[in-house]
Short mmCIF file of C-alpha atoms and ligand atoms in Angstrom, two decimals:
data_model
loop_
_atom_site.label_atom_id
_atom_site.label_comp_id
_atom_site.label_asym_id
_atom_site.label_seq_id
_atom_site.Cartn_x
_atom_site.Cartn_y
_atom_site.Cartn_z
CA UNK E 1 39.09 -32.99 10.74
CA UNK E 2 38.63 -34.64 14.09
CA UNK E 3 41.74 -34.67 16.27
CA UNK E 4 41.44 -38.39 17.01
CA UNK E 5 41.78 -39.22 13.29
CA UNK E 6 45.03 -37.24 13.28
CA UNK E 7 46.29 -38.99 16.35
CA UNK E 8 45.77 -42.47 14.97
CA UNK E 9 48.62 -42.49 12.40
CA UNK E 10 51.00 -41.12 15.04
CA UNK E 11 49.94 -43.78 17.50
CA UNK E 12 50.55 -46.47 14.89
CA UNK E 13 53.94 -44.99 14.06
CA UNK E 14 54.82 -44.99 17.72
CA UNK E 15 53.77 -48.63 18.10
CA UNK E 16 55.78 -49.65 15.03
CA UNK E 17 58.90 -47.83 16.14
CA UNK E 18 58.99 -48.59 19.81
CA UNK E 19 56.73 -51.47 20.71
CA UNK E 20 57.19 -53.91 17.83
CA UNK E 21 59.62 -56.53 19.15
CA UNK E 22 62.71 -56.86 16.98
CA UNK E 23 62.90 -60.23 15.32
CA UNK E 24 66.19 -62.06 15.50
CA UNK E 25 67.39 -65.52 14.62
CA UNK E 26 66.87 -68.68 16.64
CA UNK E 27 70.13 -70.52 16.00
CA UNK E 28 69.66 -74.30 16.21
CA UNK E 29 73.07 -75.18 14.83
CA UNK E 30 75.61 -73.69 17.21
CA UNK E 31 78.01 -75.58 19.40
CA UNK E 32 79.36 -75.70 22.90
CA UNK E 33 82.76 -77.06 23.91
CA UNK E 34 83.15 -77.78 27.61
CA UNK E 35 86.52 -78.41 29.21
CA UNK E 36 85.64 -82.04 29.99
CA UNK E 37 84.81 -82.55 26.33
CA UNK E 38 87.94 -80.98 24.87
CA UNK E 39 90.01 -82.90 27.47
CA UNK E 40 88.37 -86.14 26.31
CA UNK E 41 89.22 -85.31 22.68
CA UNK E 42 92.82 -84.56 23.65
CA UNK E 43 93.05 -87.81 25.63
CA UNK E 44 91.92 -89.70 22.51
CA UNK E 45 94.62 -88.05 20.42
CA UNK E 46 92.38 -85.47 18.76
CA UNK E 47 89.22 -85.41 16.66
CA UNK E 48 89.43 -88.35 14.22
CA UNK E 49 88.19 -86.09 11.40
CA UNK E 50 91.40 -84.11 11.81
CA UNK E 51 89.44 -80.97 12.72
CA UNK E 52 90.95 -78.83 15.48
CA UNK E 53 88.71 -78.29 18.51
CA UNK E 54 88.01 -74.57 18.90
CA UNK E 55 87.82 -72.79 22.22
CA UNK E 56 84.43 -71.76 23.62
CA UNK E 57 83.19 -69.66 26.51
CA UNK E 58 79.79 -68.34 27.51
CA UNK E 59 81.04 -64.78 26.91
CA UNK E 60 82.43 -65.47 23.44
CA UNK E 61 79.21 -67.26 22.53
CA UNK E 62 76.97 -64.42 23.76
CA UNK E 63 79.17 -61.89 21.97
CA UNK E 64 78.97 -63.89 18.74
CA UNK E 65 75.17 -64.11 19.08
CA UNK E 66 75.00 -60.36 19.46
CA UNK E 67 77.07 -59.77 16.33
CA UNK E 68 75.22 -62.27 14.12
CA UNK E 69 71.77 -61.31 15.45
CA UNK E 70 70.78 -64.46 17.38
CA UNK E 71 68.09 -63.98 20.02
CA UNK E 72 68.55 -67.60 21.15
CA UNK E 73 71.09 -70.34 20.64
CA UNK E 74 70.25 -74.00 21.03
CA UNK E 75 73.69 -75.35 21.91
CA UNK E 76 74.92 -78.83 21.10
CA UNK E 77 78.13 -80.80 21.51
CA UNK E 78 79.21 -81.63 17.98
CA UNK E 79 81.05 -84.54 16.35
CA UNK E 80 82.44 -86.90 17.44
CA UNK E 81 80.49 -86.35 20.70
CA UNK E 82 80.78 -88.70 23.70
CA UNK E 83 81.73 -91.54 21.30
CA UNK E 84 85.25 -90.14 21.53
CA UNK E 85 85.46 -91.96 24.88
CA UNK E 86 84.20 -95.21 23.38
CA UNK E 87 80.96 -97.16 23.75
CA UNK E 88 81.52 -98.32 27.32
CA UNK E 89 81.50 -96.76 30.79
CA UNK E 90 83.79 -93.84 29.87
CA UNK E 91 81.51 -92.81 27.01
CA UNK E 92 78.46 -92.94 29.30
CA UNK E 93 80.28 -90.85 31.89
CA UNK E 94 81.27 -88.23 29.32
CA UNK E 95 77.69 -87.92 28.04
CA UNK E 96 76.41 -87.40 31.59
CA UNK E 97 79.16 -84.92 32.41
CA UNK E 98 78.54 -82.72 29.38
CA UNK E 99 74.78 -82.88 29.86
CA UNK E 100 75.18 -81.69 33.45
CA UNK E 101 77.68 -78.99 32.49
CA UNK E 102 75.65 -77.64 29.58
CA UNK E 103 72.48 -77.96 31.67
CA UNK E 104 74.07 -75.61 34.21
CA UNK E 105 75.22 -73.18 31.51
CA UNK E 106 71.72 -72.84 30.03
CA UNK E 107 70.13 -72.55 33.47
CA UNK E 108 72.39 -69.59 34.21
CA UNK E 109 71.69 -68.03 30.80
CA UNK E 110 68.09 -69.05 30.21
CA UNK E 111 67.27 -65.73 28.51
CA UNK E 112 69.35 -66.66 25.50
CA UNK E 113 70.63 -70.24 25.68
CA UNK E 114 68.98 -73.67 25.36
CA UNK E 115 70.53 -77.03 24.45
CA UNK E 116 70.21 -80.33 22.69
CA UNK E 117 71.53 -82.97 25.10
CA UNK E 118 74.14 -85.57 24.10
CA UNK E 119 73.78 -89.33 24.21
CA UNK E 120 76.47 -91.96 24.60
CA UNK E 121 77.60 -93.79 21.44
CA UNK E 122 74.48 -95.52 20.12
CA UNK E 123 76.23 -98.92 19.85
CA UNK E 124 75.98 -98.71 23.65
CA UNK E 125 72.21 -99.17 23.36
CA UNK E 126 71.51 -99.58 27.08
CA UNK E 127 73.68 -96.61 28.00
CA UNK E 128 71.83 -94.50 25.44
CA UNK E 129 68.40 -95.60 26.70
CA UNK E 130 69.40 -94.77 30.28
CA UNK E 131 70.73 -91.34 29.28
CA UNK E 132 67.50 -90.57 27.38
CA UNK E 133 65.57 -91.24 30.60
CA UNK E 134 67.95 -88.94 32.44
CA UNK E 135 67.62 -86.22 29.79
CA UNK E 136 63.83 -86.26 29.42
CA UNK E 137 62.49 -87.65 32.71
CA UNK E 138 65.03 -86.67 35.35
CA UNK E 139 67.00 -83.61 34.29
CA UNK E 140 64.30 -82.08 32.06
CA UNK E 141 66.47 -79.21 30.87
CA UNK E 142 67.19 -80.03 27.22
CA UNK E 143 64.88 -79.12 24.33
CA UNK E 144 65.93 -82.22 22.37
CA UNK E 145 68.95 -84.38 21.63
CA UNK E 146 71.90 -84.19 19.28
CA UNK E 147 72.76 -87.44 17.52
CA UNK E 148 75.67 -88.34 15.23
CA UNK E 149 75.01 -89.57 11.69
CA UNK E 150 76.77 -92.90 12.15
CA UNK E 151 78.13 -95.04 15.00
CA UNK E 152 80.89 -97.59 14.26
CA UNK E 153 79.60 -98.12 10.72
CA UNK E 154 75.94 -98.32 11.73
CA UNK E 155 73.68 -95.70 10.12
CA UNK E 156 70.81 -94.49 12.26
CA UNK E 157 68.09 -96.70 10.73
CA UNK E 158 69.98 -99.88 11.73
CA UNK E 159 67.79 -102.50 13.48
CA UNK E 160 70.21 -102.36 16.40
CA UNK E 161 68.98 -98.82 17.16
CA UNK E 162 65.24 -99.67 17.10
CA UNK E 163 64.81 -99.48 20.92
CA UNK E 164 66.47 -96.06 20.93
CA UNK E 165 64.05 -94.70 18.34
CA UNK E 166 61.13 -96.22 20.26
CA UNK E 167 62.19 -94.34 23.37
CA UNK E 168 62.76 -91.12 21.43
CA UNK E 169 59.25 -91.49 20.06
CA UNK E 170 57.86 -92.11 23.57
CA UNK E 171 59.45 -88.84 24.67
CA UNK E 172 58.22 -87.06 21.49
CA UNK E 173 61.78 -85.83 21.06
CA UNK E 174 63.31 -83.34 18.69
CA UNK E 175 66.41 -85.03 17.25
CA UNK E 176 69.18 -82.91 15.74
CA UNK E 177 71.31 -85.10 13.46
CA UNK E 178 74.88 -83.95 13.07
CA UNK E 179 77.35 -85.52 10.62
CA UNK E 180 80.46 -87.17 11.98
CA UNK E 181 83.62 -88.85 10.78
CA UNK E 182 83.31 -92.11 8.81
CA UNK E 183 85.59 -94.58 7.01
CA UNK E 184 86.04 -93.65 3.40
CA UNK E 185 88.85 -94.18 0.97
CA UNK E 186 90.84 -92.16 0.30
CA UNK E 187 90.32 -90.39 3.64
CA UNK E 188 91.17 -86.94 2.33
CA UNK E 189 90.45 -85.17 -0.91
CA UNK E 190 93.59 -83.51 -2.34
CA UNK E 191 95.65 -85.22 0.33
CA UNK E 192 94.48 -83.24 3.33
CA UNK E 193 91.07 -81.60 2.91
CA UNK E 194 89.34 -82.16 6.24
CA UNK E 195 86.37 -84.53 6.08
CA UNK E 196 83.71 -82.06 7.24
CA UNK E 197 84.01 -80.03 4.03
CA UNK E 198 82.80 -82.59 1.49
CA UNK E 199 82.05 -85.86 3.26
CA UNK E 200 79.92 -84.58 6.17
CA UNK E 201 77.07 -83.48 3.87
CA UNK E 202 77.14 -86.98 2.34
CA UNK E 203 77.19 -88.50 5.83
CA UNK E 204 73.97 -86.63 6.66
CA UNK E 205 72.40 -87.70 3.36
CA UNK E 206 73.38 -91.36 3.89
CA UNK E 207 71.80 -91.54 7.34
CA UNK E 208 68.65 -89.63 6.29
CA UNK E 209 68.17 -92.06 3.39
CA UNK E 210 68.79 -94.94 5.79
CA UNK E 211 66.06 -93.68 8.14
CA UNK E 212 63.63 -93.47 5.22
CA UNK E 213 64.47 -96.81 3.57
CA UNK E 214 64.50 -98.85 6.78
CA UNK E 215 61.13 -97.39 7.74
CA UNK E 216 62.63 -96.20 11.05
CA UNK E 217 61.51 -92.58 10.67
CA UNK E 218 58.07 -93.79 9.57
CA UNK E 219 57.80 -95.65 12.90
CA UNK E 220 58.42 -92.44 14.84
CA UNK E 221 55.47 -90.16 14.09
CA UNK E 222 56.09 -88.14 17.26
CA UNK E 223 59.77 -87.47 16.58
CA UNK E 224 60.90 -84.50 14.54
CA UNK E 225 64.34 -84.60 12.98
CA UNK E 226 66.55 -81.63 12.09
CA UNK E 227 69.15 -82.42 9.44
CA UNK E 228 72.33 -80.34 9.55
CA UNK E 229 73.53 -78.10 6.75
CA UNK E 230 70.50 -78.10 4.42
CA UNK E 231 70.13 -81.88 4.68
CA UNK E 232 73.51 -82.43 3.04
CA UNK E 233 72.65 -83.25 -0.57
CA UNK E 234 69.25 -84.80 0.21
CA UNK E 235 67.10 -82.13 -1.49
CA UNK E 236 69.25 -82.45 -4.60
CA UNK E 237 69.25 -86.28 -4.72
CA UNK E 238 65.79 -87.05 -3.28
CA UNK E 239 64.17 -87.99 -6.58
CA UNK E 240 67.11 -90.19 -7.51
CA UNK E 241 66.60 -92.02 -4.21
CA UNK E 242 62.82 -92.29 -4.53
CA UNK E 243 62.68 -93.17 -8.25
CA UNK E 244 63.72 -96.85 -7.96
CA UNK E 245 60.90 -97.38 -5.43
CA UNK E 246 58.34 -96.85 -8.20
CA UNK E 247 59.39 -100.17 -9.73
CA UNK E 248 60.08 -102.03 -6.47
CA UNK E 249 59.55 -101.18 -2.83
CA UNK E 250 62.67 -101.38 -0.69
CA UNK E 251 62.68 -104.35 1.68
CA UNK E 252 64.41 -104.14 5.06
CA UNK E 253 63.84 -106.44 8.03
CA UNK E 254 60.83 -107.95 6.26
CA UNK E 255 59.08 -104.64 5.67
CA UNK E 256 58.62 -102.59 2.52
CA UNK E 257 59.20 -98.91 1.96
CA UNK E 258 57.16 -97.68 -0.98
CA UNK E 259 57.59 -94.56 -3.08
CA UNK E 260 54.58 -92.94 -1.39
CA UNK E 261 55.87 -93.73 2.07
CA UNK E 262 59.34 -92.45 1.22
CA UNK E 263 57.92 -89.16 -0.07
CA UNK E 264 55.69 -88.77 2.96
CA UNK E 265 58.55 -89.07 5.43
CA UNK E 266 61.03 -87.20 3.24
CA UNK E 267 58.81 -84.17 3.64
CA UNK E 268 58.94 -84.35 7.43
CA UNK E 269 62.63 -83.45 7.81
CA UNK E 270 63.56 -80.04 9.20
CA UNK E 271 66.86 -78.65 7.92
CA UNK E 272 69.13 -75.87 9.09
CA UNK E 273 70.89 -73.44 6.80
CA UNK E 274 74.22 -73.42 8.68
CA UNK E 275 76.96 -72.74 6.09
CA UNK E 276 74.37 -73.49 3.38
CA UNK E 277 73.17 -70.10 2.22
CA UNK E 278 74.52 -69.81 -1.29
CA UNK E 279 71.90 -69.00 -3.86
CA UNK E 280 71.96 -72.54 -5.41
CA UNK E 281 71.48 -74.03 -1.94
CA UNK E 282 68.64 -71.72 -0.91
CA UNK E 283 66.95 -72.10 -4.31
CA UNK E 284 67.20 -75.90 -3.95
CA UNK E 285 65.68 -75.86 -0.45
CA UNK E 286 62.84 -73.66 -1.65
CA UNK E 287 62.24 -75.79 -4.78
CA UNK E 288 62.30 -78.88 -2.52
CA UNK E 289 59.36 -77.39 -0.64
CA UNK E 290 61.10 -77.19 2.71
CA UNK E 291 60.35 -73.56 3.52
CA UNK E 292 58.14 -74.34 6.53
CA UNK E 293 60.87 -76.62 7.91
CA UNK E 294 63.94 -74.44 7.51
CA UNK E 295 65.81 -73.27 10.58
CA UNK E 296 68.65 -70.83 11.08
CA UNK E 297 72.12 -72.05 12.07
CA UNK E 298 75.70 -70.80 12.09
CA UNK E 299 78.05 -73.62 13.22
CA UNK E 300 79.83 -71.33 15.67
CA UNK E 301 82.60 -71.80 16.83
CA UNK E 302 83.64 -74.64 14.50
CA UNK E 303 83.29 -72.65 11.28
CA UNK E 304 85.79 -69.80 10.95
CA UNK E 305 84.59 -66.23 11.48
CA UNK E 306 85.18 -65.63 7.79
CA UNK E 307 82.99 -68.60 6.74
CA UNK E 308 80.19 -67.52 9.06
CA UNK E 309 80.39 -63.92 7.85
CA UNK E 310 80.30 -65.09 4.23
CA UNK E 311 77.30 -67.30 4.96
CA UNK E 312 75.50 -64.49 6.74
CA UNK E 313 76.22 -62.05 3.92
CA UNK E 314 74.95 -64.49 1.28
CA UNK E 315 71.74 -65.07 3.24
CA UNK E 316 71.14 -61.34 3.72
CA UNK E 317 71.75 -60.67 0.02
CA UNK E 318 69.33 -63.44 -0.97
CA UNK E 319 66.67 -62.07 1.38
CA UNK E 320 67.13 -58.54 0.05
CA UNK E 321 67.46 -59.21 -3.67
CA UNK E 322 65.67 -62.48 -4.48
CA UNK E 323 61.86 -62.39 -4.93
CA UNK E 324 61.74 -65.56 -2.77
CA UNK E 325 63.77 -63.89 -0.02
CA UNK E 326 60.82 -63.68 2.37
CA UNK E 327 60.67 -67.48 2.44
CA UNK E 328 63.98 -67.57 4.32
CA UNK E 329 64.06 -64.29 6.23
CA UNK E 330 64.33 -63.83 9.99
CA UNK E 331 60.59 -63.66 10.54
CA UNK E 332 60.01 -66.89 8.59
CA UNK E 333 62.84 -68.99 10.02
CA UNK E 334 62.08 -67.79 13.55
CA UNK E 335 58.40 -68.68 13.05
CA UNK E 336 59.43 -72.16 11.87
CA UNK E 337 61.61 -72.67 14.97
CA UNK E 338 58.98 -71.38 17.38
CA UNK E 339 56.41 -73.67 15.73
CA UNK E 340 58.65 -76.74 15.89
CA UNK E 341 59.41 -76.32 19.58
CA UNK E 342 55.79 -75.48 20.38
CA UNK E 343 54.71 -78.72 18.71
CA UNK E 344 56.93 -80.46 21.31
CA UNK E 345 55.51 -78.52 24.22
CA UNK E 346 58.40 -76.05 24.46
CA UNK E 347 58.07 -72.27 24.49
CA UNK E 348 61.50 -71.54 23.00
CA UNK E 349 61.28 -67.84 23.88
CA UNK E 350 60.92 -68.82 27.50
CA UNK E 351 61.91 -72.46 28.06
CA UNK E 352 62.17 -71.95 31.88
CA UNK E 353 65.26 -74.07 32.28
C1 NAG R 401 81.91 -100.63 20.42
O1 NAG R 401 82.93 -99.92 19.76
C2 NAG R 401 83.91 -100.73 19.15
C3 NAG R 401 84.99 -99.80 18.63
O2 NAG R 401 84.45 -98.87 17.72
C4 NAG R 401 83.30 -101.56 18.08
O3 NAG R 401 84.26 -102.40 17.48
C5 NAG R 401 82.20 -102.42 18.70
O4 NAG R 401 81.56 -103.15 17.68
C6 NAG R 401 81.21 -101.51 19.41
N1 NAG R 401 80.20 -102.30 20.11
C7 NAG R 401 79.05 -102.63 19.53
C8 NAG R 401 78.11 -103.36 20.40
O5 NAG R 401 78.74 -102.30 18.40
C1 NAG R 402 57.53 -106.33 -0.48
O1 NAG R 402 57.39 -106.10 -1.85
C2 NAG R 402 57.76 -107.20 -2.65
C3 NAG R 402 57.73 -106.76 -4.10
O2 NAG R 402 56.58 -106.03 -4.41
C4 NAG R 402 56.83 -108.36 -2.36
O3 NAG R 402 57.16 -109.49 -3.13
C5 NAG R 402 56.93 -108.70 -0.89
O4 NAG R 402 56.02 -109.69 -0.54
C6 NAG R 402 56.70 -107.47 -0.02
N1 NAG R 402 57.02 -107.78 1.35
C7 NAG R 402 56.23 -107.42 2.36
C8 NAG R 402 56.73 -107.80 3.72
O5 NAG R 402 55.15 -106.84 2.21
#
């Protein structure tokens, strides 16, 4: 036997063991809490959802990422966002302040951190348009924007928000939709269950359906949307929503959304698996056909350590024991994230912020 044929398997082994880069998660649902933001929440008398604002630091975030296996975190300020300071000057100021602060944080930690920038409350349409110009044309540090599911009773497809979507489409933006507090009666299940547990997934579903039925998402071919937490209950209820359109298209602002159009745009949504990794949830996402649009997420530091650990354990078990596990493993979800950002001109491994 020739020596070179003996060497080959050893060379391959060496490459596999030492050169193959280890794959780790790209976490697109992970939050940042700056001091200015938690001060603004305190000044407003707390988060209206009743959820306590957790503490956050760069070190605790990096340590968490190390434990969970994140190679990169795309940070966002979560609900209620700058709306906590209202839809006037104070809200605009808060959006700018957090965007500058988080911009600095990711610049100093560009090896592992990126961010979705915040906008003012969308009912402040002009303030939001101005901040989008700042985010995408002036600052140029964010990899997309985080948007709340509803603003003062207006879901995101509302005609009032049309200019905002037009600008987002001009910037070919990635839009991460996060659920927020909304009026509902009674406010709390069992007297005091906090709204995020049950009502946030419905909040996401309501606004996603609104974007489809108003035709707003259809009008934004260059925007990609990430829905939080497995799209709420959208994969589960999608057919129920689309079914009535077979008999009659849905008319909004003098335009019709047909069954075919609904289905087309429904299948454009990206969804993260933050706190949504039980076997029924993963099976539903896979059956829904979303496997090329699934992203990893954790909801740190808002979810408790125990919840995140449970979620992570469920996902790992599914990957290891379910025949469909490879559809949601690290390699697949990381590939989806890399592909999404690349489509928007961003090399997420090296965003050069
Ligand atoms: C601004 O916010 C207030 C309080 O939520 C709301 O009543 C008002 O309608 C909002 N402005 C617009 C233009 O929607
Ligand atoms: C929408 O569909 C309805 C019912 O099919 C039809 O009567 C109406 O003219 C359509 N409207 C538009 C703007 O196409």
